[in-house]
Amino acid sequence: MTFLVRCLALTSACVAAAAAEGAQTPERGFSVPYEMPYDGFLALDVRNQAGATIRRLVVETARAKGRHDESWDLKDDAGQLVPPGAYRWTAVARPPLKLTYGTTVYNAGQPGWFAPAPGKGGGAWMADHSSPLSACAVGDLMFLGSGCAESGHCAIAVDREGVKQWGVGNVLEGFHGAYRVASDGRYAYLCNSLGVQRVDPGAAFARSDVLRHAYTADLPPGAWDRRSGGAVARGDRLYLSFNGVPTPWARSAFTTDEIDGARSFPPLPEHDGKLEEDNFGERGAVAATFSAMGGPVSSKLVWFGDASGSGPLADTLTLAFKAPVAVGSVLLPEGVEEVYVLREGVELTDTVAESADDEGAGANDAFDEATWERCEVRTPAGPAAIAAPQRSLRTLAVRFKAQRIPYALVLDHRFADAAPTASRACSHGEIEKDGSWSVTREPDSAPIDRVNPASLVL
């Protein structure tokens, strides 16, 4: 890069001549001659005696090597004529940009990008989104596994010299890698939270699925926090370990299957169609809204709502159940101040029909006390909390005067308060063996811990 500096002197006559032409630019202007040292790009400006830039004449403009003249109309960047005085121009020249190969941070001939060599595995030496996590040997081959790859390979096989012989972009499904690999001497087994895939080096690295984890209460589907902890093959057995589901000490009192979708309002479908922790349907999203610990592993935000904007049930959400559930306490976002529970022994009416009654009418803010019992809503620092009744209570429905209830995390993991500065624990209790809820009151908010756990209505 080259710097050029020259001085200019403007007399009153120069400025007067320019002013005489009004706002028009002089035909020739003030000439700024310079010598371009090489073919390249130039930036040239004019500065006053204080060194401040008043006019940018040329900015990153291509110029050939040799003599050039730039014209200046004696105006600043705002279009105003400059006063008489001493000025200087400054220019910066640079040659064109060019690419120069430096080096490749991989073994020669085996770059990280896809560049397969004949008869070899070529490039893509491991994954771009995770580090190598596991290794095993099958004969003279070493299999290496990593978490996941958007580009590159999450699992590869190399020979004894480290030359790649084979690779694969994902295991079982996209963006799932080989967190653990194991060998029985003949096959390599690629393991993740979705299942196990077998690779046969003796058959051109043919792959076959040998295990797909099925959804059960004891073994939820593959979520990111349930990566395999270990894998080993011995004899005709493959042994796997996984991160277990944390033992909850604060849990919701209902499951997705216990929601009465037809009587809830707005209504919910009877089935989500896909039972997976990491991909909620409408019913699962509502259930996740009231989760006591952890958080939705889905990338989709969850909430309960939205309520109707007109009719008797305007701004009213109703969550109904197929069988009575025990009521504890529920944390609510700011703005939710009224919560009602259906009294024990009372059947819930058809909420869809109820909402259709006299659609032109406004919201029915007067809940029948013989049917609905209002819960006390406390508003300490942080989210509001509903204190459950002093006695045990089981209900078929809960109503919220709210347009929407978004998901509000209570605990991010065991014994940890997700918001330690918020006063959240207004009451706590335990569900008895018969399903009733034994509630004790706290005069003041207390930290969430094993002795004073968080509890939710649902």
Tab-separated table of C-alpha atoms in Angstrom:
chain	number	residue	atom	x	y	z
A	1	MET	CA	0.000	0.000	0.000
A	2	THR	CA	1.366	3.427	-0.961
A	3	PHE	CA	0.586	6.822	0.583
A	4	LEU	CA	0.769	10.040	-1.470
A	5	VAL	CA	0.532	13.560	0.064
A	6	ARG	CA	0.637	16.965	-1.656
A	7	CYS	CA	-0.241	20.545	-0.636
A	8	LEU	CA	-2.666	22.934	-2.365
A	9	ALA	CA	-3.075	26.711	-1.919
A	10	LEU	CA	-6.426	28.308	-2.678
A	11	THR	CA	-6.510	32.086	-3.100
A	12	SER	CA	-9.564	34.290	-2.784
A	13	ALA	CA	-9.518	34.669	-6.555
A	14	CYS	CA	-9.877	30.903	-7.026
A	15	VAL	CA	-12.834	30.726	-4.692
A	16	ALA	CA	-14.388	33.880	-6.131
A	17	ALA	CA	-14.120	32.463	-9.639
A	18	ALA	CA	-15.885	29.320	-8.524
A	19	ALA	CA	-18.538	31.313	-6.672
A	20	ALA	CA	-19.151	33.437	-9.754
A	21	GLU	CA	-20.381	30.316	-11.500
A	22	GLY	CA	-23.001	29.892	-8.750
A	23	ALA	CA	-23.762	26.381	-7.653
A	24	GLN	CA	-22.436	25.004	-10.907
A	25	THR	CA	-19.154	23.105	-10.954
A	26	PRO	CA	-16.321	24.933	-12.782
A	27	GLU	CA	-15.626	23.464	-16.196
A	28	ARG	CA	-12.107	22.342	-15.302
A	29	GLY	CA	-12.072	22.651	-11.537
A	30	PHE	CA	-8.873	22.645	-9.518
A	31	SER	CA	-6.437	20.048	-10.839
A	32	VAL	CA	-4.964	17.506	-8.435
A	33	PRO	CA	-2.075	15.793	-10.270
A	34	TYR	CA	-0.468	12.634	-8.970
A	35	GLU	CA	1.623	9.677	-10.121
A	36	MET	CA	0.006	6.244	-9.689
A	37	PRO	CA	2.902	3.913	-8.752
A	38	TYR	CA	1.312	0.755	-10.208
A	39	ASP	CA	-1.911	-0.661	-11.601
A	40	GLY	CA	-4.318	-0.856	-8.712
A	41	PHE	CA	-6.936	1.007	-6.726
A	42	LEU	CA	-6.877	4.536	-5.343
A	43	ALA	CA	-8.606	6.560	-2.627
A	44	LEU	CA	-7.966	10.329	-2.630
A	45	ASP	CA	-9.315	13.052	-0.330
A	46	VAL	CA	-8.755	16.742	0.394
A	47	ARG	CA	-8.033	17.956	3.939
A	48	ASN	CA	-7.969	21.392	5.562
A	49	GLN	CA	-5.190	22.878	7.695
A	50	ALA	CA	-6.569	21.101	10.777
A	51	GLY	CA	-6.194	17.752	9.025
A	52	ALA	CA	-9.934	17.094	8.745
A	53	THR	CA	-11.191	15.483	5.546
A	54	ILE	CA	-13.486	17.916	3.756
A	55	ARG	CA	-13.892	16.186	0.389
A	56	ARG	CA	-13.515	12.630	-0.853
A	57	LEU	CA	-12.641	12.836	-4.534
A	58	VAL	CA	-11.921	9.186	-5.307
A	59	VAL	CA	-12.853	6.139	-3.248
A	60	GLU	CA	-11.509	2.636	-4.058
A	61	THR	CA	-11.338	3.379	-7.784
A	62	ALA	CA	-9.241	1.496	-10.337
A	63	ARG	CA	-6.387	3.510	-11.833
A	64	ALA	CA	-3.597	2.452	-14.191
A	65	LYS	CA	0.060	3.080	-13.460
A	66	GLY	CA	1.237	6.551	-14.512
A	67	ARG	CA	0.245	10.204	-14.296
A	68	HIS	CA	-3.356	11.219	-13.530
A	69	ASP	CA	-5.283	14.383	-12.746
A	70	GLU	CA	-8.356	14.490	-10.541
A	71	SER	CA	-10.610	17.537	-10.754
A	72	TRP	CA	-11.837	19.336	-7.620
A	73	ASP	CA	-14.654	21.885	-7.838
A	74	LEU	CA	-13.522	23.572	-4.573
A	75	LYS	CA	-16.529	22.237	-2.704
A	76	ASP	CA	-16.720	20.077	0.384
A	77	ASP	CA	-18.702	16.841	0.734
A	78	ALA	CA	-21.803	18.897	1.612
A	79	GLY	CA	-21.589	20.788	-1.685
A	80	GLN	CA	-20.474	24.101	-0.127
A	81	LEU	CA	-17.548	26.143	-1.451
A	82	VAL	CA	-14.563	25.976	0.884
A	83	PRO	CA	-12.977	29.207	2.210
A	84	PRO	CA	-9.562	30.406	0.911
A	85	GLY	CA	-6.592	28.818	2.600
A	86	ALA	CA	-4.052	26.040	2.465
A	87	TYR	CA	-5.294	22.514	1.744
A	88	ARG	CA	-3.597	19.235	1.075
A	89	TRP	CA	-4.654	16.061	-0.637
A	90	THR	CA	-3.887	12.583	0.579
A	91	ALA	CA	-4.101	9.424	-1.476
A	92	VAL	CA	-3.772	5.749	-0.688
A	93	ALA	CA	-2.958	3.288	-3.467
A	94	ARG	CA	-3.036	-0.481	-3.266
A	95	PRO	CA	-2.408	-3.283	-5.755
A	96	PRO	CA	-5.280	-5.584	-6.748
A	97	LEU	CA	-6.138	-8.387	-4.337
A	98	LYS	CA	-4.931	-11.838	-5.244
A	99	LEU	CA	-5.163	-15.318	-3.775
A	100	THR	CA	-2.002	-17.040	-2.615
A	101	TYR	CA	-2.034	-20.655	-1.455
A	102	GLY	CA	-0.516	-20.968	1.985
A	103	THR	CA	-1.150	-24.437	3.353
A	104	THR	CA	-3.858	-26.970	4.165
A	105	VAL	CA	-4.372	-28.022	7.766
A	106	TYR	CA	-4.834	-31.696	6.894
A	107	ASN	CA	-2.583	-34.498	5.756
A	108	ALA	CA	-1.455	-33.957	2.170
A	109	GLY	CA	-3.946	-35.184	-0.412
A	110	GLN	CA	-6.699	-35.643	2.171
A	111	PRO	CA	-8.336	-32.220	2.602
A	112	GLY	CA	-11.262	-31.583	4.906
A	113	TRP	CA	-13.597	-30.791	2.022
A	114	PHE	CA	-15.029	-33.339	-0.399
A	115	ALA	CA	-12.263	-34.281	-2.852
A	116	PRO	CA	-12.357	-38.061	-3.250
A	117	ALA	CA	-9.300	-39.721	-4.705
A	118	PRO	CA	-9.722	-42.837	-6.888
A	119	GLY	CA	-10.002	-45.919	-4.731
A	120	LYS	CA	-9.816	-43.927	-1.495
A	121	GLY	CA	-12.206	-42.148	0.808
A	122	GLY	CA	-10.870	-38.779	-0.284
A	123	GLY	CA	-11.581	-35.610	1.669
A	124	ALA	CA	-14.177	-34.777	4.325
A	125	TRP	CA	-11.863	-35.787	7.127
A	126	MET	CA	-14.395	-35.849	10.004
A	127	ALA	CA	-17.207	-33.434	10.843
A	128	ASP	CA	-17.515	-29.664	10.783
A	129	HIS	CA	-19.910	-29.358	13.761
A	130	SER	CA	-18.211	-31.536	16.358
A	131	SER	CA	-14.911	-32.984	17.458
A	132	PRO	CA	-13.939	-36.662	17.259
A	133	LEU	CA	-15.584	-38.512	20.143
A	134	SER	CA	-14.960	-42.227	19.713
A	135	ALA	CA	-12.744	-44.833	18.062
A	136	CYS	CA	-12.533	-48.591	17.549
A	137	ALA	CA	-10.479	-51.016	15.440
A	138	VAL	CA	-11.767	-53.561	12.934
A	139	GLY	CA	-8.784	-55.507	11.657
A	140	ASP	CA	-6.312	-53.054	10.150
A	141	LEU	CA	-8.914	-50.286	9.993
A	142	MET	CA	-9.594	-47.656	12.629
A	143	PHE	CA	-13.132	-46.232	12.789
A	144	LEU	CA	-13.494	-42.699	14.158
A	145	GLY	CA	-16.811	-41.139	15.164
A	146	SER	CA	-18.017	-37.609	15.908
A	147	GLY	CA	-21.273	-35.993	16.996
A	148	CYS	CA	-22.782	-34.593	13.824
A	149	ALA	CA	-21.803	-33.161	10.466
A	150	GLU	CA	-23.528	-30.654	8.245
A	151	SER	CA	-20.619	-30.921	5.857
A	152	GLY	CA	-17.926	-33.534	6.030
A	153	HIS	CA	-18.281	-37.005	7.524
A	154	CYS	CA	-19.382	-37.861	11.054
A	155	ALA	CA	-17.770	-41.323	10.864
A	156	ILE	CA	-14.728	-42.424	8.871
A	157	ALA	CA	-12.416	-45.419	8.521
A	158	VAL	CA	-8.660	-45.003	8.070
A	159	ASP	CA	-5.867	-47.491	7.448
A	160	ARG	CA	-2.803	-47.973	9.637
A	161	GLU	CA	-1.124	-44.998	7.955
A	162	GLY	CA	-4.063	-42.721	8.703
A	163	VAL	CA	-5.257	-42.585	5.094
A	164	LYS	CA	-9.027	-42.334	4.891
A	165	GLN	CA	-10.732	-45.323	3.269
A	166	TRP	CA	-14.422	-44.577	3.872
A	167	GLY	CA	-16.786	-42.041	5.398
A	168	VAL	CA	-20.467	-41.272	5.957
A	169	GLY	CA	-22.278	-37.978	6.520
A	170	ASN	CA	-24.898	-39.093	9.046
A	171	VAL	CA	-26.060	-42.127	10.993
A	172	LEU	CA	-29.719	-43.234	10.794
A	173	GLU	CA	-30.988	-39.683	10.150
A	174	GLY	CA	-29.620	-36.326	9.099
A	175	PHE	CA	-27.527	-34.353	11.585
A	176	HIS	CA	-27.054	-37.368	13.853
A	177	GLY	CA	-23.540	-38.723	14.098
A	178	ALA	CA	-21.637	-41.609	15.650
A	179	TYR	CA	-21.300	-40.524	19.265
A	180	ARG	CA	-19.980	-43.982	20.115
A	181	VAL	CA	-18.447	-46.702	17.933
A	182	ALA	CA	-17.790	-50.334	18.863
A	183	SER	CA	-16.223	-53.358	17.173
A	184	ASP	CA	-16.708	-57.106	17.425
A	185	GLY	CA	-13.706	-57.760	15.185
A	186	ARG	CA	-15.762	-58.068	12.013
A	187	TYR	CA	-18.217	-55.165	12.061
A	188	ALA	CA	-18.150	-51.599	13.308
A	189	TYR	CA	-21.243	-50.369	15.155
A	190	LEU	CA	-22.157	-46.679	14.960
A	191	CYS	CA	-24.325	-45.656	17.913
A	192	ASN	CA	-26.375	-42.587	18.789
A	193	SER	CA	-29.617	-41.765	20.594
A	194	LEU	CA	-31.693	-42.922	17.606
A	195	GLY	CA	-30.266	-46.430	17.448
A	196	VAL	CA	-27.391	-48.467	16.016
A	197	GLN	CA	-26.065	-48.877	12.479
A	198	ARG	CA	-23.674	-51.676	11.477
A	199	VAL	CA	-20.858	-51.214	8.942
A	200	ASP	CA	-19.265	-54.193	7.171
A	201	PRO	CA	-15.749	-53.313	5.916
A	202	GLY	CA	-15.572	-56.657	4.107
A	203	ALA	CA	-18.589	-55.792	1.942
A	204	ALA	CA	-17.532	-52.393	0.613
A	205	PHE	CA	-18.553	-50.767	3.915
A	206	ALA	CA	-22.194	-51.745	3.491
A	207	ARG	CA	-24.429	-50.294	6.212
A	208	SER	CA	-27.503	-51.798	7.849
A	209	ASP	CA	-29.743	-50.627	10.691
A	210	VAL	CA	-29.682	-53.148	13.540
A	211	LEU	CA	-31.597	-51.137	16.168
A	212	ARG	CA	-34.112	-48.312	16.169
A	213	HIS	CA	-35.087	-47.060	19.615
A	214	ALA	CA	-38.845	-47.227	20.095
A	215	TYR	CA	-40.799	-44.757	22.184
A	216	THR	CA	-41.669	-46.029	25.659
A	217	ALA	CA	-42.123	-44.387	29.035
A	218	ASP	CA	-38.796	-45.867	30.174
A	219	LEU	CA	-36.871	-45.063	26.998
A	220	PRO	CA	-38.058	-41.785	25.479
A	221	PRO	CA	-37.144	-41.087	21.863
A	222	GLY	CA	-33.803	-39.693	20.844
A	223	ALA	CA	-33.328	-36.214	22.211
A	224	TRP	CA	-30.094	-34.245	22.119
A	225	ASP	CA	-29.511	-34.611	25.868
A	226	ARG	CA	-29.745	-38.406	25.684
A	227	ARG	CA	-26.587	-39.155	23.751
A	228	SER	CA	-25.132	-42.592	24.203
A	229	GLY	CA	-22.749	-42.790	27.112
A	230	GLY	CA	-20.877	-45.894	25.984
A	231	ALA	CA	-20.897	-48.876	23.632
A	232	VAL	CA	-18.974	-52.154	23.628
A	233	ALA	CA	-19.340	-55.380	21.626
A	234	ARG	CA	-18.503	-58.716	23.206
A	235	GLY	CA	-19.319	-62.087	21.719
A	236	ASP	CA	-22.708	-61.882	20.059
A	237	ARG	CA	-23.865	-58.980	22.255
A	238	LEU	CA	-23.702	-55.209	21.903
A	239	TYR	CA	-23.965	-53.306	25.172
A	240	LEU	CA	-25.141	-49.683	25.170
A	241	SER	CA	-25.483	-47.062	27.869
A	242	PHE	CA	-27.365	-43.769	27.596
A	243	ASN	CA	-27.776	-40.636	29.605
A	244	GLY	CA	-30.786	-41.474	31.737
A	245	VAL	CA	-33.859	-39.313	32.066
A	246	PRO	CA	-33.367	-37.207	35.229
A	247	THR	CA	-35.390	-38.398	38.202
A	248	PRO	CA	-38.011	-35.689	38.605
A	249	TRP	CA	-38.877	-34.483	42.079
A	250	ALA	CA	-41.226	-31.859	40.712
A	251	ARG	CA	-43.449	-33.146	37.978
A	252	SER	CA	-46.679	-32.372	36.201
A	253	ALA	CA	-49.741	-34.233	37.431
A	254	PHE	CA	-50.976	-35.125	33.954
A	255	THR	CA	-49.712	-36.447	30.655
A	256	THR	CA	-50.597	-35.585	27.091
A	257	ASP	CA	-52.945	-38.572	26.862
A	258	GLU	CA	-55.001	-37.324	29.820
A	259	ILE	CA	-56.000	-34.064	28.123
A	260	ASP	CA	-59.648	-33.948	27.047
A	261	GLY	CA	-59.070	-32.126	23.795
A	262	ALA	CA	-62.731	-31.936	22.766
A	263	ARG	CA	-63.771	-30.177	25.989
A	264	SER	CA	-60.737	-27.921	26.168
A	265	PHE	CA	-60.989	-24.470	24.664
A	266	PRO	CA	-59.681	-23.806	22.167
A	267	PRO	CA	-60.263	-27.480	21.248
A	268	LEU	CA	-57.268	-29.768	20.760
A	269	PRO	CA	-56.959	-32.769	18.423
A	270	GLU	CA	-57.467	-36.158	20.028
A	271	HIS	CA	-54.085	-37.410	18.805
A	272	ASP	CA	-50.866	-35.656	17.852
A	273	GLY	CA	-49.900	-38.474	15.532
A	274	LYS	CA	-46.228	-38.400	16.502
A	275	LEU	CA	-45.057	-39.264	19.994
A	276	GLU	CA	-41.675	-37.650	20.280
A	277	GLU	CA	-40.146	-35.388	22.877
A	278	ASP	CA	-38.347	-33.306	20.305
A	279	ASN	CA	-41.249	-32.606	17.948
A	280	PHE	CA	-44.415	-31.512	19.743
A	281	GLY	CA	-47.865	-31.678	18.223
A	282	GLU	CA	-50.686	-29.435	19.457
A	283	ARG	CA	-51.491	-31.576	22.499
A	284	GLY	CA	-47.843	-32.084	23.370
A	285	ALA	CA	-47.209	-28.344	23.133
A	286	VAL	CA	-49.968	-27.640	25.654
A	287	ALA	CA	-48.665	-30.318	28.019
A	288	ALA	CA	-45.146	-28.910	27.687
A	289	THR	CA	-46.457	-25.462	28.605
A	290	PHE	CA	-47.056	-26.763	32.115
A	291	SER	CA	-43.866	-28.827	32.446
A	292	ALA	CA	-42.426	-28.732	35.927
A	293	MET	CA	-38.782	-29.284	35.109
A	294	GLY	CA	-36.475	-29.245	32.182
A	295	GLY	CA	-37.680	-27.617	29.030
A	296	PRO	CA	-39.096	-28.444	25.641
A	297	VAL	CA	-36.276	-29.904	23.584
A	298	SER	CA	-38.194	-28.984	20.470
A	299	SER	CA	-37.019	-26.057	18.413
A	300	LYS	CA	-40.698	-25.034	18.284
A	301	LEU	CA	-41.872	-22.658	20.988
A	302	VAL	CA	-44.855	-23.933	22.952
A	303	TRP	CA	-47.847	-22.208	24.495
A	304	PHE	CA	-51.497	-22.715	25.392
A	305	GLY	CA	-53.884	-20.585	23.291
A	306	ASP	CA	-54.825	-18.432	21.599
A	307	ALA	CA	-58.216	-17.730	23.164
A	308	SER	CA	-61.208	-16.521	21.216
A	309	GLY	CA	-61.534	-12.765	20.886
A	310	SER	CA	-65.334	-12.665	21.166
A	311	GLY	CA	-68.283	-14.481	22.692
A	312	PRO	CA	-68.866	-15.703	26.262
A	313	LEU	CA	-65.429	-17.356	26.378
A	314	ALA	CA	-63.505	-14.367	25.032
A	315	ASP	CA	-59.981	-14.259	26.472
A	316	THR	CA	-60.671	-17.499	28.354
A	317	LEU	CA	-58.594	-20.676	28.090
A	318	THR	CA	-59.984	-23.988	29.335
A	319	LEU	CA	-57.797	-27.034	29.891
A	320	ALA	CA	-59.957	-30.112	30.449
A	321	PHE	CA	-59.029	-33.626	31.575
A	322	LYS	CA	-60.482	-37.067	30.995
A	323	ALA	CA	-60.190	-37.854	34.719
A	324	PRO	CA	-59.712	-35.609	37.773
A	325	VAL	CA	-56.151	-34.447	38.427
A	326	ALA	CA	-54.651	-33.153	41.663
A	327	VAL	CA	-54.212	-29.400	41.918
A	328	GLY	CA	-51.046	-27.883	43.328
A	329	SER	CA	-49.620	-24.488	42.330
A	330	VAL	CA	-48.869	-23.068	38.913
A	331	LEU	CA	-46.507	-20.334	37.786
A	332	LEU	CA	-47.920	-17.888	35.276
A	333	PRO	CA	-46.505	-15.189	33.031
A	334	GLU	CA	-47.142	-11.546	33.751
A	335	GLY	CA	-50.710	-10.453	33.076
A	336	VAL	CA	-52.524	-13.673	34.042
A	337	GLU	CA	-54.438	-12.780	37.192
A	338	GLU	CA	-57.531	-14.993	37.239
A	339	VAL	CA	-57.548	-18.785	37.451
A	340	TYR	CA	-60.513	-21.030	38.238
A	341	VAL	CA	-60.788	-24.759	38.892
A	342	LEU	CA	-63.912	-26.812	38.295
A	343	ARG	CA	-65.291	-27.907	41.660
A	344	GLU	CA	-65.115	-31.581	42.520
A	345	GLY	CA	-68.112	-33.599	41.416
A	346	VAL	CA	-69.080	-31.054	38.738
A	347	GLU	CA	-69.113	-32.124	35.098
A	348	LEU	CA	-67.674	-29.784	32.494
A	349	THR	CA	-70.121	-28.535	29.864
A	350	ASP	CA	-69.376	-28.603	26.152
A	351	THR	CA	-66.986	-25.666	25.845
A	352	VAL	CA	-67.380	-25.436	22.069
A	353	ALA	CA	-71.160	-25.130	22.410
A	354	GLU	CA	-70.710	-22.709	25.299
A	355	SER	CA	-68.470	-20.497	23.196
A	356	ALA	CA	-71.012	-20.486	20.368
A	357	ASP	CA	-73.885	-19.331	22.603
A	358	ASP	CA	-74.725	-15.762	21.689
A	359	GLU	CA	-71.512	-15.084	19.785
A	360	GLY	CA	-72.263	-11.371	19.789
A	361	ALA	CA	-72.185	-11.239	23.564
A	362	GLY	CA	-69.150	-10.069	25.421
A	363	ALA	CA	-66.957	-12.142	27.684
A	364	ASN	CA	-68.639	-13.769	30.658
A	365	ASP	CA	-66.474	-12.440	33.477
A	366	ALA	CA	-68.817	-13.708	36.202
A	367	PHE	CA	-67.948	-17.361	36.864
A	368	ASP	CA	-70.633	-19.346	38.685
A	369	GLU	CA	-69.266	-19.921	42.204
A	370	ALA	CA	-71.237	-23.156	42.437
A	371	THR	CA	-69.305	-24.482	39.438
A	372	TRP	CA	-65.917	-22.781	39.555
A	373	GLU	CA	-63.612	-22.064	42.484
A	374	ARG	CA	-61.252	-19.139	42.078
A	375	CYS	CA	-57.629	-19.688	43.050
A	376	GLU	CA	-55.596	-17.016	44.768
A	377	VAL	CA	-53.006	-15.424	42.509
A	378	ARG	CA	-49.933	-14.010	44.199
A	379	THR	CA	-47.608	-11.599	42.450
A	380	PRO	CA	-44.198	-11.602	44.134
A	381	ALA	CA	-41.096	-10.454	42.297
A	382	GLY	CA	-40.939	-12.466	39.109
A	383	PRO	CA	-43.779	-14.455	37.538
A	384	ALA	CA	-47.134	-14.621	39.265
A	385	ALA	CA	-47.958	-17.798	41.163
A	386	ILE	CA	-51.313	-19.384	41.917
A	387	ALA	CA	-51.637	-20.696	45.438
A	388	ALA	CA	-53.614	-23.915	45.562
A	389	PRO	CA	-56.510	-24.189	48.018
A	390	GLN	CA	-55.538	-25.166	51.549
A	391	ARG	CA	-57.228	-28.523	51.209
A	392	SER	CA	-56.618	-31.278	48.712
A	393	LEU	CA	-58.452	-30.735	45.455
A	394	ARG	CA	-58.984	-32.730	42.286
A	395	THR	CA	-60.513	-31.171	39.217
A	396	LEU	CA	-61.623	-31.964	35.680
A	397	ALA	CA	-60.778	-28.533	34.287
A	398	VAL	CA	-58.828	-25.344	34.880
A	399	ARG	CA	-59.755	-21.986	33.354
A	400	PHE	CA	-57.437	-19.054	32.806
A	401	LYS	CA	-58.521	-15.526	31.975
A	402	ALA	CA	-55.798	-14.991	29.410
A	403	GLN	CA	-55.311	-14.763	25.676
A	404	ARG	CA	-52.259	-17.021	25.725
A	405	ILE	CA	-50.096	-18.817	28.287
A	406	PRO	CA	-46.521	-19.171	27.028
A	407	TYR	CA	-44.113	-21.748	28.340
A	408	ALA	CA	-42.431	-20.661	31.580
A	409	LEU	CA	-39.476	-22.713	32.776
A	410	VAL	CA	-39.510	-23.602	36.459
A	411	LEU	CA	-36.343	-25.663	36.697
A	412	ASP	CA	-33.648	-26.170	34.118
A	413	HIS	CA	-32.319	-29.271	35.860
A	414	ARG	CA	-32.538	-31.024	39.166
A	415	PHE	CA	-32.084	-28.811	42.236
A	416	ALA	CA	-31.436	-25.720	40.098
A	417	ASP	CA	-33.718	-22.698	39.916
A	418	ALA	CA	-33.855	-21.333	36.391
A	419	ALA	CA	-34.410	-17.813	37.763
A	420	PRO	CA	-32.740	-17.568	41.187
A	421	THR	CA	-33.494	-13.863	41.537
A	422	ALA	CA	-37.245	-14.390	41.151
A	423	SER	CA	-39.464	-15.227	44.118
A	424	ARG	CA	-41.250	-18.261	42.769
A	425	ALA	CA	-41.939	-20.786	45.520
A	426	CYS	CA	-45.229	-19.578	47.009
A	427	SER	CA	-46.451	-22.987	48.094
A	428	HIS	CA	-45.403	-26.563	47.821
A	429	GLY	CA	-46.859	-29.964	48.396
A	430	GLU	CA	-46.904	-33.623	47.555
A	431	ILE	CA	-49.269	-35.878	45.660
A	432	GLU	CA	-50.467	-38.673	47.919
A	433	LYS	CA	-50.764	-42.292	46.780
A	434	ASP	CA	-54.514	-41.846	46.279
A	435	GLY	CA	-53.877	-38.922	43.943
A	436	SER	CA	-54.856	-36.196	46.389
A	437	TRP	CA	-52.607	-33.191	46.880
A	438	SER	CA	-51.309	-32.358	50.330
A	439	VAL	CA	-50.550	-28.643	50.383
A	440	THR	CA	-48.624	-26.627	52.957
A	441	ARG	CA	-48.290	-22.853	52.870
A	442	GLU	CA	-45.139	-20.786	52.979
A	443	PRO	CA	-45.543	-17.325	54.565
A	444	ASP	CA	-42.645	-16.037	52.476
A	445	SER	CA	-41.122	-17.171	49.222
A	446	ALA	CA	-38.290	-19.640	49.656
A	447	PRO	CA	-35.578	-20.986	47.344
A	448	ILE	CA	-36.447	-24.035	45.297
A	449	ASP	CA	-34.679	-27.111	46.630
A	450	ARG	CA	-35.317	-30.750	47.517
A	451	VAL	CA	-37.070	-29.853	50.794
A	452	ASN	CA	-39.117	-27.033	49.283
A	453	PRO	CA	-39.732	-28.197	45.709
A	454	ALA	CA	-41.533	-26.333	42.994
A	455	SER	CA	-44.982	-27.638	42.191
A	456	LEU	CA	-47.346	-26.963	39.347
A	457	VAL	CA	-51.023	-27.194	38.853
A	458	LEU	CA	-50.901	-29.745	36.173
